Amino acid sequence: MSIVTIDRDGDIAVVTVNNPPVNALSQALRQGLWDAAEALDVEQGIRAVVLICAGRTFIAGADVSEFGKPPMEPHLPDLVGRIETATKPWIAAIHGSALGGGFEVAMGCRFRVALDSASVGLPEVTLGIVPGASGTVRTPRLAGVEAAVELVTTGRPVKAPRAAQMGLVDAVVSGDLRAEAIAFARTALEKPLPPATSARPIAAPEPGFWEAQETAIARRAKGEVAPLRALASIRRATEVPFAEAMAFERATFLDLRGSDQAAALRHIFFAERAAPRPGHLADVAPLPLRTAAVIGGGTMGAGIAAALRDAGLPVTLIERDAEAVERGLANLRGIYAGAVKRGKLTEAQVEARMSGVTAGSDYSALADVDLVIEAVFEEIGVKRAVFEQLGRVCRPDAVLATNTSYLDPRAIAEGLRNPARFIGLHFFSPANVMKLLEIVPTPDTAPETLATGFALGRMLGKIPVQAGICEGFIGNRILKRYRAEAEAIVRQGTAIAAVDKAMRDYGFAMGPFEAQDLGGLDIAYLQREGARAAGQAVHETLGDILVRAGRKGQKTGGGWYDYLPGDRSPKPSDAVAALLAAHIQPGAALDSAAISARMVGAMADEGRKILDEGIAQRASDIDLVEVHGYGFPRWRGGPMFAA
Ligand code: 3HC
């Protein structure tokens, strides 16, 4: 089938786009649509044109893989204009997602009809750019300035019913989209046509609107430039004629397209899409995943259970005794109560989620499950005892996984029958929210087991990344190095608060010391103490000194900073200065840029070692780990990309 085909239903032409996987607007597709517009303009007997797409979605946008290359004709803004000025009205028939350039094409059509399951949006800012084919200029004409600002500056798509309320689509239909769109076209032809989108006026917003938006968006964007540039483009569209606004938008688009931020965001975009289906597992079929179990109902176990339930898997939750079972269920309910409070789930949905959970302390309930994830206390003896029981009760082909973050999975699996089905699945807390999943095979893990880990990642909507065995795998190993670098900078005479500020300026939500105060300094301390007790040479960190002085973070009223009761804002601490004084060499304090360069440089250096040792499969996986597990600013592309 060619990329654009035309067929006819009486006096309505149907233009079908077929450019798998997502009908992205490659040069060939733009040309195909242009040619269709030319041909249909002069075809006798045709009164309207329905534009519809084959496959899983309407046009999902410009072809991002063309962004590194010089723009080729026909340019997208011209194509949108060509469709808008066609002699017969075009009707976009939307299923799946009409995104970016795809939605811009739809806005060039005289009408938009969408399936109720469809969504529309302008996600360009998530790629570090602004819409480049009238998204900032036509959207306010269709839906008003406020809706345009929401859509364009957040990049978040909206579902068809909401899009209809906003004025972005004209009709929401269900069933046979093609038939519905043709019927819509026939009805529409009976009345005078509405003006083309570009000819519609824009109502000016309330006084002070732009200033308020600028402040709010700048605060949210934390250094990311595209959202503010998009706002400026919408503002311009309200102030100057259409053609002038288009020129302004295009110039902004082309400027940002070549920017470092856009390159970084494209890097993450493609890395995220490559991650769930690694090439080396292309020919390996995963095992079926119909039921799952979680051992341990603590914060992590309950979070994993919630993630499994969110994906629709029935879950068996196992704890030591009746009391612990109740606590585990309460933890799970607590997670869902939070989701209800934030409007993410209804009470009825929570009931449905909970009704899919069977909880108890009897391992025999696991006789037929497909997958078990162990999330018990991080102690080798406790974990081994769990797997010893699992080995006895589970089917020989059930996948058995540990959620350990620091222990050696090989040691956990020691003595397990059929170790080929054993694997590490390292979730990040809160496990039902955080996207990252480190998948850690042992030398014994079968390819099918590994492929099943990735299949689970896809099922849960996670970003799965394969990690080899070393202390801390990819993420926590880099975190350790990152914290060590932060301490080294402080030891050399830069203030603790300056390091935190530098990393916030770089784009992290929190600096390394503030983050430790929030999470607690004692966990890493206990790990170091454990290693010392086991005879390893682990030298004293500044954090050790603070913990020994009772400063474990916010929960003890102080860590790297002091905290006033009921106040989470960190205050530089004289007590800390006194405790650490002997360890700090008076020297020249580093400025923000030098601090972040050293911190990110240290992460990248550790990343290179991780690659050299084969712990990570590729540099982009390390970037995904940092972006999705550790708050590395997405628009910087991750430490490997940044370096
Ligand atoms: N360009 C090129 N390739 C794209 C693409 C795009 N815009 N969108 C998706 N793809 C590719 C993916 O890389 C992936 O390739 P692979 O199979 O080789 O790995 C394949 O299409 C399938 O993508 P997903 O795995 O993401 O498929 P899903 O079905 O899960 O999701 C989707 C479909 C919701 C359309 C999702 O792909 C998506 O959100 N795509 C990005 C949409 C986007 O950002 N559009 C705006 C582009 S910028 C623009 O239009 C500028 C304009 O204003 C000028």
XYZ file of C-alpha atoms and ligand atoms in Angstrom:
697
model
C 0.000 0.000 0.000
C 1.411 3.391 -0.858
C 1.904 5.998 1.791
C -1.144 8.075 0.764
C -4.135 6.572 -1.045
C -7.388 8.137 -2.198
C -10.700 6.371 -2.505
C -14.216 7.692 -2.768
C -17.576 7.300 -1.068
C -19.889 9.072 -3.520
C -19.026 12.750 -3.405
C -16.673 12.393 -0.404
C -13.019 11.540 -1.026
C -11.162 9.607 1.656
C -7.428 10.216 1.890
C -5.751 7.433 3.870
C -2.278 7.832 5.304
C -0.303 4.652 5.838
C 3.186 5.362 7.130
C 3.933 2.895 9.928
C 4.610 2.800 12.769
C 2.982 6.122 13.746
C 2.298 7.934 10.451
C 5.021 10.488 11.183
C 5.219 13.311 8.653
C 8.288 12.292 6.689
C 9.143 14.229 3.528
C 7.470 11.482 1.474
C 4.246 11.753 3.464
C 4.193 15.552 3.239
C 4.633 15.257 -0.521
C 1.935 12.575 -0.733
C -0.575 14.757 1.114
C 0.354 17.754 -0.989
C -0.232 15.780 -4.181
C -3.560 14.518 -2.845
C -4.679 18.101 -2.145
C -3.677 19.153 -5.667
C -5.511 16.233 -7.261
C -8.691 16.506 -5.200
C -8.969 20.255 -5.694
C -9.650 19.665 -9.368
C -11.487 16.353 -9.200
C -15.043 16.725 -10.405
C -17.835 15.428 -8.208
C -15.904 15.576 -4.931
C -17.375 17.955 -2.352
C -15.327 17.180 0.766
C -12.255 15.209 1.822
C -11.903 12.978 4.881
C -8.317 12.554 6.074
C -7.887 9.317 7.990
C -4.956 7.114 8.995
C -4.268 3.396 8.887
C -2.595 1.581 11.757
C -2.499 2.397 15.451
C -2.788 6.161 15.276
C -3.539 9.353 13.413
C -0.411 11.291 12.359
C 1.711 11.368 15.530
C 3.827 14.331 14.501
C 6.749 15.491 12.460
C 9.313 12.773 11.835
C 11.682 13.324 14.740
C 14.427 11.383 12.990
C 14.551 14.145 10.332
C 15.295 16.832 12.927
C 19.048 16.572 12.664
C 18.878 17.164 8.882
C 18.182 20.230 6.738
C 14.425 20.845 6.281
C 13.080 19.521 2.962
C 10.128 20.709 0.880
C 7.223 20.697 1.106
C 7.626 22.258 4.543
C 4.972 21.328 7.053
C 3.559 24.845 7.616
C 3.046 25.117 3.863
C 1.293 21.755 3.757
C -1.048 22.773 6.595
C -1.812 25.986 4.689
C -2.321 24.014 1.480
C -4.927 21.787 3.138
C -6.618 24.793 4.708
C -6.940 26.560 1.347
C -8.109 23.463 -0.525
C -11.160 24.213 -2.647
C -13.130 21.555 -0.745
C -13.270 21.266 3.033
C -11.028 18.609 4.622
C -12.208 16.731 7.696
C -9.592 15.116 9.937
C -10.769 11.737 11.280
C -8.673 11.115 14.378
C -7.964 7.860 16.192
C -5.022 7.099 18.484
C -3.044 10.301 18.908
C -2.982 13.451 16.790
C 0.214 14.980 18.102
C 2.460 17.862 17.136
C 2.570 18.207 13.367
C -0.257 15.662 13.199
C -2.550 17.916 15.168
C -1.336 20.903 13.177
C -2.439 19.127 9.986
C -5.777 18.466 11.687
C -6.069 22.176 12.533
C -5.510 22.980 8.871
C -8.598 20.870 8.123
C -11.946 22.636 8.298
C -13.286 20.116 10.846
C -11.927 17.552 13.287
C -13.835 14.400 14.203
C -12.268 12.167 16.844
C -12.940 8.736 18.277
C -13.777 8.968 21.984
C -10.584 7.036 22.791
C -8.353 9.412 20.805
C -6.179 12.187 22.169
C -4.759 15.346 20.683
C -1.865 17.485 21.765
C 1.201 19.524 21.013
C 4.074 17.753 22.812
C 6.826 19.739 21.088
C 8.149 21.332 24.299
C 8.929 17.836 25.557
C 11.332 17.639 22.616
C 12.874 21.016 23.431
C 11.151 22.816 20.565
C 7.941 24.741 19.953
C 5.286 23.700 17.453
C 6.651 24.538 14.021
C 3.599 24.409 11.798
C 1.095 26.775 13.433
C 0.479 25.071 16.770
C 1.032 28.331 18.631
C -0.871 30.345 16.032
C -3.884 28.220 15.109
C -4.557 26.695 18.569
C -5.550 30.004 20.212
C -7.808 30.681 17.225
C -9.608 27.385 17.771
C -9.661 27.083 21.528
C -8.752 30.462 22.996
C -5.549 31.688 24.537
C -5.822 29.915 27.889
C -6.394 26.491 26.380
C -3.579 27.087 23.896
C -1.184 28.019 26.687
C -2.093 24.903 28.642
C -1.742 22.610 25.653
C 1.434 24.063 24.196
C 3.462 24.921 27.296
C 2.842 21.653 29.146
C 3.018 19.436 26.053
C 0.400 17.185 27.682
C -2.180 15.692 25.292
C -5.890 15.814 26.136
C -8.491 13.121 25.526
C -11.099 13.679 22.833
C -14.046 14.571 25.131
C -11.989 17.284 26.851
C -10.612 18.409 23.479
C -14.201 18.873 22.322
C -15.008 21.013 25.376
C -11.930 23.106 24.633
C -13.021 23.613 21.034
C -10.133 21.634 19.588
C -12.351 19.011 17.940
C -15.833 19.390 16.496
C -17.289 15.972 17.158
C -16.484 12.943 19.295
C -17.727 9.655 17.886
C -17.527 5.960 18.625
C -17.637 2.913 16.389
C -16.637 3.156 12.733
C -14.558 6.319 12.451
C -14.487 6.385 8.644
C -18.268 6.050 8.350
C -18.828 8.611 11.106
C -16.480 11.116 9.495
C -18.137 10.695 6.094
C -21.558 11.179 7.689
C -20.246 14.240 9.509
C -18.937 15.643 6.224
C -22.313 15.202 4.518
C -24.126 16.996 7.344
C -21.536 19.765 7.432
C -21.946 20.400 3.718
C -25.602 21.260 4.269
C -24.659 24.407 6.196
C -22.363 27.335 5.455
C -18.777 26.392 6.291
C -17.106 27.957 9.322
C -14.121 30.173 8.552
C -10.737 28.500 8.107
C -8.831 28.351 11.395
C -6.322 30.982 10.288
C -9.144 33.425 9.565
C -10.651 33.218 13.043
C -10.086 36.020 15.556
C -8.338 35.574 18.917
C -9.898 37.094 22.019
C -7.304 38.954 24.089
C -6.733 37.477 27.569
C -7.317 39.306 30.847
C -4.798 42.023 31.735
C -1.817 40.543 33.603
C -2.362 37.111 32.025
C 0.971 36.954 30.192
C 3.007 38.128 33.155
C 1.352 35.595 35.465
C 1.934 32.796 32.965
C 5.551 33.779 32.479
C 6.220 33.604 36.200
C 4.427 30.282 36.619
C 6.055 28.655 33.588
C 9.546 29.886 34.441
C 9.171 28.374 37.901
C 8.056 25.035 36.461
C 10.581 24.943 33.641
C 13.689 25.189 35.896
C 16.042 26.121 33.091
C 14.217 24.401 30.251
C 13.796 27.035 27.560
C 11.097 25.689 25.213
C 8.007 26.321 27.391
C 8.750 30.061 27.739
C 9.580 30.378 24.046
C 6.274 28.647 23.256
C 4.440 31.118 25.482
C 6.128 34.012 23.687
C 5.031 32.554 20.382
C 1.386 32.279 21.468
C 1.549 35.807 22.812
C 2.877 37.050 19.486
C 0.012 35.264 17.729
C -2.437 37.403 19.695
C -0.651 40.629 18.789
C 0.198 40.451 15.081
C -1.504 39.192 11.899
C -1.490 35.474 11.085
C 1.381 35.479 8.576
C 3.651 37.481 10.853
C 2.876 35.189 13.785
C 3.681 32.169 11.601
C 7.050 33.643 10.694
C 7.818 34.267 14.357
C 6.834 30.721 15.328
C 8.885 29.207 12.493
C 11.970 31.205 13.435
C 11.630 30.081 17.057
C 11.111 26.477 15.956
C 14.183 26.440 13.720
C 16.281 28.144 16.370
C 15.332 25.618 19.053
C 15.522 22.625 16.721
C 19.280 23.072 16.579
C 19.677 23.698 20.337
C 21.519 21.530 22.851
C 18.341 21.083 24.883
C 16.423 19.773 21.871
C 19.266 17.386 21.024
C 19.265 16.140 24.637
C 15.506 15.639 24.700
C 15.562 13.809 21.352
C 18.296 11.579 22.716
C 16.089 10.665 25.686
C 13.023 10.261 23.424
C 14.729 7.635 21.284
C 16.505 6.005 24.237
C 13.149 5.562 26.000
C 11.632 3.945 22.952
C 14.588 1.634 22.402
C 14.820 0.544 26.065
C 11.800 -1.758 26.360
C 12.864 -3.921 23.368
C 16.631 -4.469 23.460
C 18.103 -5.873 20.254
C 19.818 -8.825 21.900
C 16.442 -10.193 23.016
C 14.662 -9.666 19.698
C 14.401 -13.402 19.047
C 13.628 -14.486 22.609
C 9.979 -15.010 23.560
C 9.105 -13.999 27.126
C 7.215 -16.401 29.377
C 3.509 -15.728 29.914
C 2.705 -13.365 32.795
C -0.828 -13.951 34.038
C -0.387 -13.859 37.801
C 2.190 -12.403 40.147
C 3.134 -12.485 43.795
C 5.054 -10.148 46.051
C 6.878 -11.290 49.173
C 6.965 -8.500 51.737
C 4.364 -5.786 52.245
C 6.618 -2.925 53.333
C 6.829 0.340 51.410
C 8.605 -1.333 48.518
C 6.550 -4.509 48.422
C 3.264 -2.618 48.621
C 4.434 -0.243 45.883
C 5.348 -3.170 43.630
C 1.996 -4.815 44.335
C 0.252 -1.553 43.391
C 2.228 -1.349 40.145
C 1.281 -4.944 39.277
C -2.384 -4.306 40.066
C -2.355 -1.087 38.025
C -1.278 -3.236 35.076
C -4.191 -5.605 35.751
C -2.260 -8.598 37.110
C -3.849 -10.534 39.982
C -1.450 -10.315 42.935
C -0.772 -12.573 45.895
C 0.884 -10.710 48.748
C 2.819 -12.823 51.246
C 4.011 -11.686 54.663
C 5.430 -13.520 57.698
C 2.350 -13.563 59.889
C -1.205 -12.282 60.156
C -0.150 -8.994 61.694
C 2.381 -8.293 58.947
C -0.221 -9.236 56.325
C -2.547 -6.576 57.760
C 0.253 -4.009 57.740
C 1.054 -4.865 54.125
C -2.562 -4.450 53.078
C -2.735 -1.179 54.996
C 0.350 0.035 53.117
C -1.305 -0.846 49.835
C -4.527 0.898 50.836
C -2.459 3.906 51.869
C -0.978 4.101 48.373
C -4.431 3.971 46.823
C -5.843 6.494 49.292
C -3.160 8.901 48.077
C -4.161 8.215 44.479
C -7.814 8.977 45.288
C -6.810 12.182 47.060
C -4.862 13.326 44.006
C -7.814 12.482 41.769
C -5.925 9.701 39.967
C -8.324 6.898 40.956
C -11.950 6.679 42.024
C -13.081 4.727 45.092
C -14.632 2.167 42.740
C -11.327 1.718 40.918
C -9.549 1.255 44.242
C -12.046 -1.424 45.236
C -11.419 -3.200 41.933
C -7.655 -2.982 42.498
C -7.914 -4.319 46.064
C -10.242 -7.134 45.059
C -7.453 -8.479 42.853
C -5.134 -8.906 45.837
C -4.992 -12.125 47.863
C -2.922 -11.707 51.008
C -1.667 -14.283 53.480
C 1.350 -15.903 55.097
C 1.127 -19.323 53.511
C 3.606 -19.879 50.692
C 1.527 -22.736 49.312
C -0.682 -20.035 47.738
C 2.196 -19.512 45.289
C 2.058 -22.983 43.768
C 0.797 -21.729 40.413
C 1.969 -18.105 40.053
C 3.975 -17.054 36.992
C 6.186 -14.498 38.737
C 7.263 -13.836 42.317
C 9.033 -10.638 43.354
C 10.762 -10.718 46.697
C 10.883 -7.384 48.529
C 11.800 -8.338 52.091
C 14.373 -6.857 54.453
C 17.750 -6.219 52.799
C 19.618 -8.970 54.649
C 21.118 -11.961 52.886
C 19.912 -14.595 55.375
C 16.326 -13.329 55.280
C 16.302 -13.261 51.492
C 17.843 -16.694 51.101
C 15.211 -18.165 53.412
C 12.507 -16.698 51.161
C 13.996 -18.226 48.011
C 14.493 -21.536 49.750
C 10.713 -21.658 50.334
C 9.908 -20.368 46.851
C 12.111 -23.072 45.354
C 9.997 -25.651 47.121
C 6.489 -24.372 46.426
C 6.583 -22.585 43.045
C 6.273 -24.179 39.621
C 9.730 -24.979 38.228
C 9.170 -22.489 35.395
C 7.895 -19.625 37.587
C 10.164 -16.588 37.379
C 11.640 -15.751 40.785
C 12.904 -12.219 41.220
C 14.651 -10.274 43.944
C 14.216 -6.554 44.416
C 17.552 -6.195 46.185
C 19.299 -2.871 45.719
C 22.735 -3.660 47.155
C 23.117 -7.381 47.772
C 24.689 -9.702 45.213
C 21.846 -11.544 43.435
C 24.162 -14.533 42.914
C 24.456 -14.934 46.662
C 20.683 -14.641 47.101
C 20.081 -17.371 44.506
C 22.682 -19.734 45.918
C 21.250 -23.228 46.266
C 18.093 -22.381 44.313
C 16.800 -25.184 42.126
C 16.629 -24.155 38.483
C 18.513 -20.849 38.844
C 17.833 -20.122 35.154
C 14.481 -18.610 36.225
C 16.039 -16.289 38.808
C 16.588 -12.565 38.132
C 16.987 -9.207 39.861
C 14.185 -6.682 39.347
C 15.207 -3.478 41.051
C 12.280 -1.096 41.479
C 12.606 2.475 42.739
C 10.466 3.936 45.480
C 7.558 4.671 45.197
C 7.482 1.616 42.957
C 4.063 2.342 41.498
C 5.210 5.807 40.399
C 8.895 5.688 39.505
C 9.477 4.671 35.898
C 12.873 3.063 36.242
C 13.281 -0.710 36.509
C 16.807 -2.122 36.653
C 16.805 -5.685 35.372
C 19.717 -7.686 36.729
C 20.401 -11.145 35.285
C 22.886 -13.481 36.952
C 25.235 -15.667 34.888
C 22.652 -18.461 35.290
C 19.600 -16.448 34.191
C 18.022 -17.876 31.023
C 17.366 -15.519 28.090
C 13.613 -16.259 28.443
C 13.728 -15.102 32.055
C 15.521 -11.914 31.034
C 13.013 -11.338 28.234
C 10.220 -11.838 30.773
C 11.756 -9.100 32.924
C 11.542 -6.746 29.955
C 8.004 -7.901 29.159
C 7.062 -7.060 32.739
C 8.667 -3.638 32.325
C 6.544 -3.001 29.237
C 3.415 -4.265 30.953
C 3.965 -1.906 33.898
C 4.798 1.049 31.644
C 8.306 1.235 33.102
C 11.610 2.123 31.507
C 13.469 -1.182 31.815
C 17.262 -1.064 31.781
C 19.531 -4.091 31.979
C 22.267 -3.853 34.606
C 25.130 -6.194 35.390
C 26.108 -7.221 38.890
C 28.213 -4.812 40.922
C 27.636 -2.918 44.133
C 24.631 -0.661 43.544
C 24.128 -1.832 39.941
C 24.041 1.210 37.648
C 22.033 3.795 39.558
C 23.142 3.433 43.158
C 26.751 2.982 42.090
C 26.677 6.347 40.327
C 24.788 7.855 43.271
C 27.584 6.790 45.606
C 30.167 8.406 43.361
C 28.017 11.536 43.050
C 27.749 11.887 46.799
C 31.456 11.241 47.217
C 32.206 14.018 44.736
C 29.877 16.356 46.626
C 31.753 15.608 49.843
C 35.106 16.072 48.094
C 34.021 19.525 46.923
C 32.959 20.427 50.460
C 36.235 19.108 51.900
C 38.053 21.423 49.500
C 36.348 24.495 50.892
C 33.003 24.993 49.104
C 29.912 25.445 51.283
C 27.376 22.612 51.537
C 24.583 24.979 50.518
C 26.572 26.126 47.476
C 26.804 22.551 46.208
C 23.058 22.042 46.610
C 22.281 25.328 44.913
C 24.586 24.516 42.008
C 22.795 21.233 41.348
C 19.396 22.896 41.618
C 20.602 25.512 39.152
C 21.706 22.663 36.912
C 18.120 21.373 36.928
C 17.826 18.836 39.747
C 14.827 19.338 42.049
C 17.193 19.024 45.021
C 20.884 19.118 45.709
C 22.746 16.040 47.011
C 22.856 17.110 50.660
C 19.233 18.268 50.900
C 18.189 15.002 49.288
C 20.110 12.987 51.904
C 18.479 14.982 54.676
C 15.090 14.112 53.239
C 15.779 10.404 52.742
C 17.900 9.928 55.873
C 21.682 9.613 56.164
C 21.526 6.449 58.228
C 20.742 3.938 55.455
C 23.978 4.520 53.552
C 25.823 4.791 56.871
C 24.597 1.365 57.990
C 25.688 -0.075 54.658
C 29.175 1.336 55.116
C 29.267 0.046 58.669
C 28.210 -3.370 57.417
C 31.002 -3.376 54.866
C 33.487 -2.287 57.519
C 32.309 -5.054 59.832
C 32.868 -7.490 56.964
C 36.477 -6.353 56.826
C 36.263 -4.049 53.799
C 38.323 -0.853 53.803
C 35.645 1.824 53.640
C 37.046 5.186 54.656
C 35.178 7.596 56.836
C 32.810 9.950 55.059
C 31.601 13.326 56.309
C 28.161 11.731 56.454
C 29.491 9.157 58.942
C 30.612 11.952 61.236
C 27.156 13.530 61.153
C 25.315 10.254 61.781
C 27.580 9.435 64.716
C 26.659 12.829 66.152
C 22.974 11.856 65.861
C 22.339 13.935 62.732
C 20.430 11.546 60.465
C 18.489 14.129 58.467
C 15.124 15.843 58.721
C 13.700 13.043 60.863
C 16.165 13.892 63.665
C 15.794 17.648 63.258
C 19.093 17.937 61.449
C 21.535 16.345 59.053
C 23.649 18.379 56.691
C 21.401 21.292 57.671
C 19.349 22.316 60.687
C 15.544 22.254 60.524
C 13.100 24.105 62.715
C 10.182 22.022 63.997
C 7.489 21.754 61.317
C 9.676 23.482 58.732
C 11.367 21.514 55.969
C 13.517 24.340 54.684
C 17.219 23.677 55.267
C 19.225 26.157 57.358
C 23.038 26.117 57.211
C 24.202 24.645 60.501
C 26.875 25.928 62.884
C 26.856 22.522 64.555
C 27.743 20.858 61.240
C 30.437 23.438 60.564
C 31.976 22.641 63.961
C 31.729 18.864 63.481
C 33.378 18.979 60.054
C 35.838 21.826 60.598
C 38.838 19.540 61.038
C 38.122 17.869 57.697
C 37.772 20.945 55.573
C 40.758 22.553 53.920
C 40.247 26.248 53.597
C 40.443 26.863 49.852
C 38.810 28.830 47.107
C 35.093 28.064 46.892
C 33.960 26.826 43.478
C 31.260 28.672 41.572
C 27.998 27.026 40.486
C 29.141 26.100 36.987
C 32.389 24.573 38.249
C 30.525 22.575 40.902
C 27.984 21.090 38.492
C 30.717 20.377 35.938
C 32.615 18.381 38.544
C 29.530 16.569 39.809
C 28.276 15.602 36.359
C 31.815 14.806 35.262
C 32.133 12.366 38.164
C 28.838 10.698 37.224
C 29.930 10.352 33.608
C 33.320 9.006 34.655
C 31.666 6.334 36.783
C 29.306 5.690 33.870
C 32.239 5.049 31.550
C 33.654 2.516 33.995
C 30.235 0.880 34.194
C 30.217 0.614 30.401
C 33.779 -0.675 30.215
C 32.950 -3.367 32.751
C 29.863 -4.382 30.773
C 27.541 -3.458 33.665
C 25.472 -1.295 31.294
C 24.737 -2.269 27.705
C 24.956 1.246 26.270
C 25.541 4.821 27.367
C 21.933 5.835 26.735
C 20.795 3.240 29.305
C 22.865 5.036 31.924
C 21.209 8.308 30.930
C 17.768 6.713 31.300
C 18.678 5.421 34.759
C 19.704 8.894 35.887
C 16.744 10.689 34.322
C 14.091 8.222 35.497
C 15.541 7.112 38.821
C 17.612 9.979 40.183
C 16.084 13.263 39.040
C 18.727 14.141 36.460
C 17.187 16.934 34.344
C 15.729 15.356 31.249
C 16.595 18.336 29.080
C 20.284 17.809 29.857
C 20.036 14.314 28.339
C 21.669 12.416 31.235
C 25.296 12.468 32.391
C 26.711 10.480 29.465
C 25.026 12.706 26.917
C 25.958 15.866 28.819
C 29.583 14.801 29.033
N 8.966 10.605 14.612
C 9.666 9.487 14.314
N 9.473 8.306 14.914
C 8.523 8.248 15.850
C 7.750 9.362 16.210
C 7.994 10.582 15.553
N 7.298 11.696 15.814
N 6.887 8.992 17.174
C 7.106 7.691 17.397
N 8.093 7.244 16.602
C 8.606 5.863 16.506
C 9.263 5.411 17.790
O 10.621 5.798 17.823
C 9.083 3.916 17.722
O 10.068 3.430 16.836
P 10.664 1.941 17.005
O 9.492 1.033 16.902
O 11.635 1.856 15.914
O 11.284 1.945 18.376
C 7.738 3.760 17.051
O 7.493 5.005 16.386
C 6.605 3.492 17.988
O 6.610 4.480 19.000
P 6.117 4.132 20.472
O 6.818 2.926 20.969
O 6.222 5.380 21.251
O 4.595 3.741 20.164
P 3.308 3.860 21.077
O 2.221 3.194 20.341
O 3.621 3.456 22.475
O 2.982 5.416 21.146
C 2.731 7.620 20.236
C 2.570 6.098 20.013
C 1.762 8.075 21.343
C 2.388 8.299 18.955
C 4.172 7.911 20.668
O 5.050 7.299 19.738
C 4.536 9.356 20.742
O 4.177 10.031 21.672
N 5.303 9.841 19.753
C 5.845 11.169 19.750
C 4.873 12.162 19.266
C 5.507 13.537 19.197
O 6.294 13.937 20.020
N 5.110 14.294 18.188
C 5.570 15.631 17.992
C 6.767 15.611 17.123
S 7.471 17.216 16.936
C 6.503 17.969 15.783
O 5.524 17.421 15.347
C 6.960 19.305 15.336
C 5.932 20.009 14.512
O 5.276 20.966 15.284
C 6.573 20.709 13.335
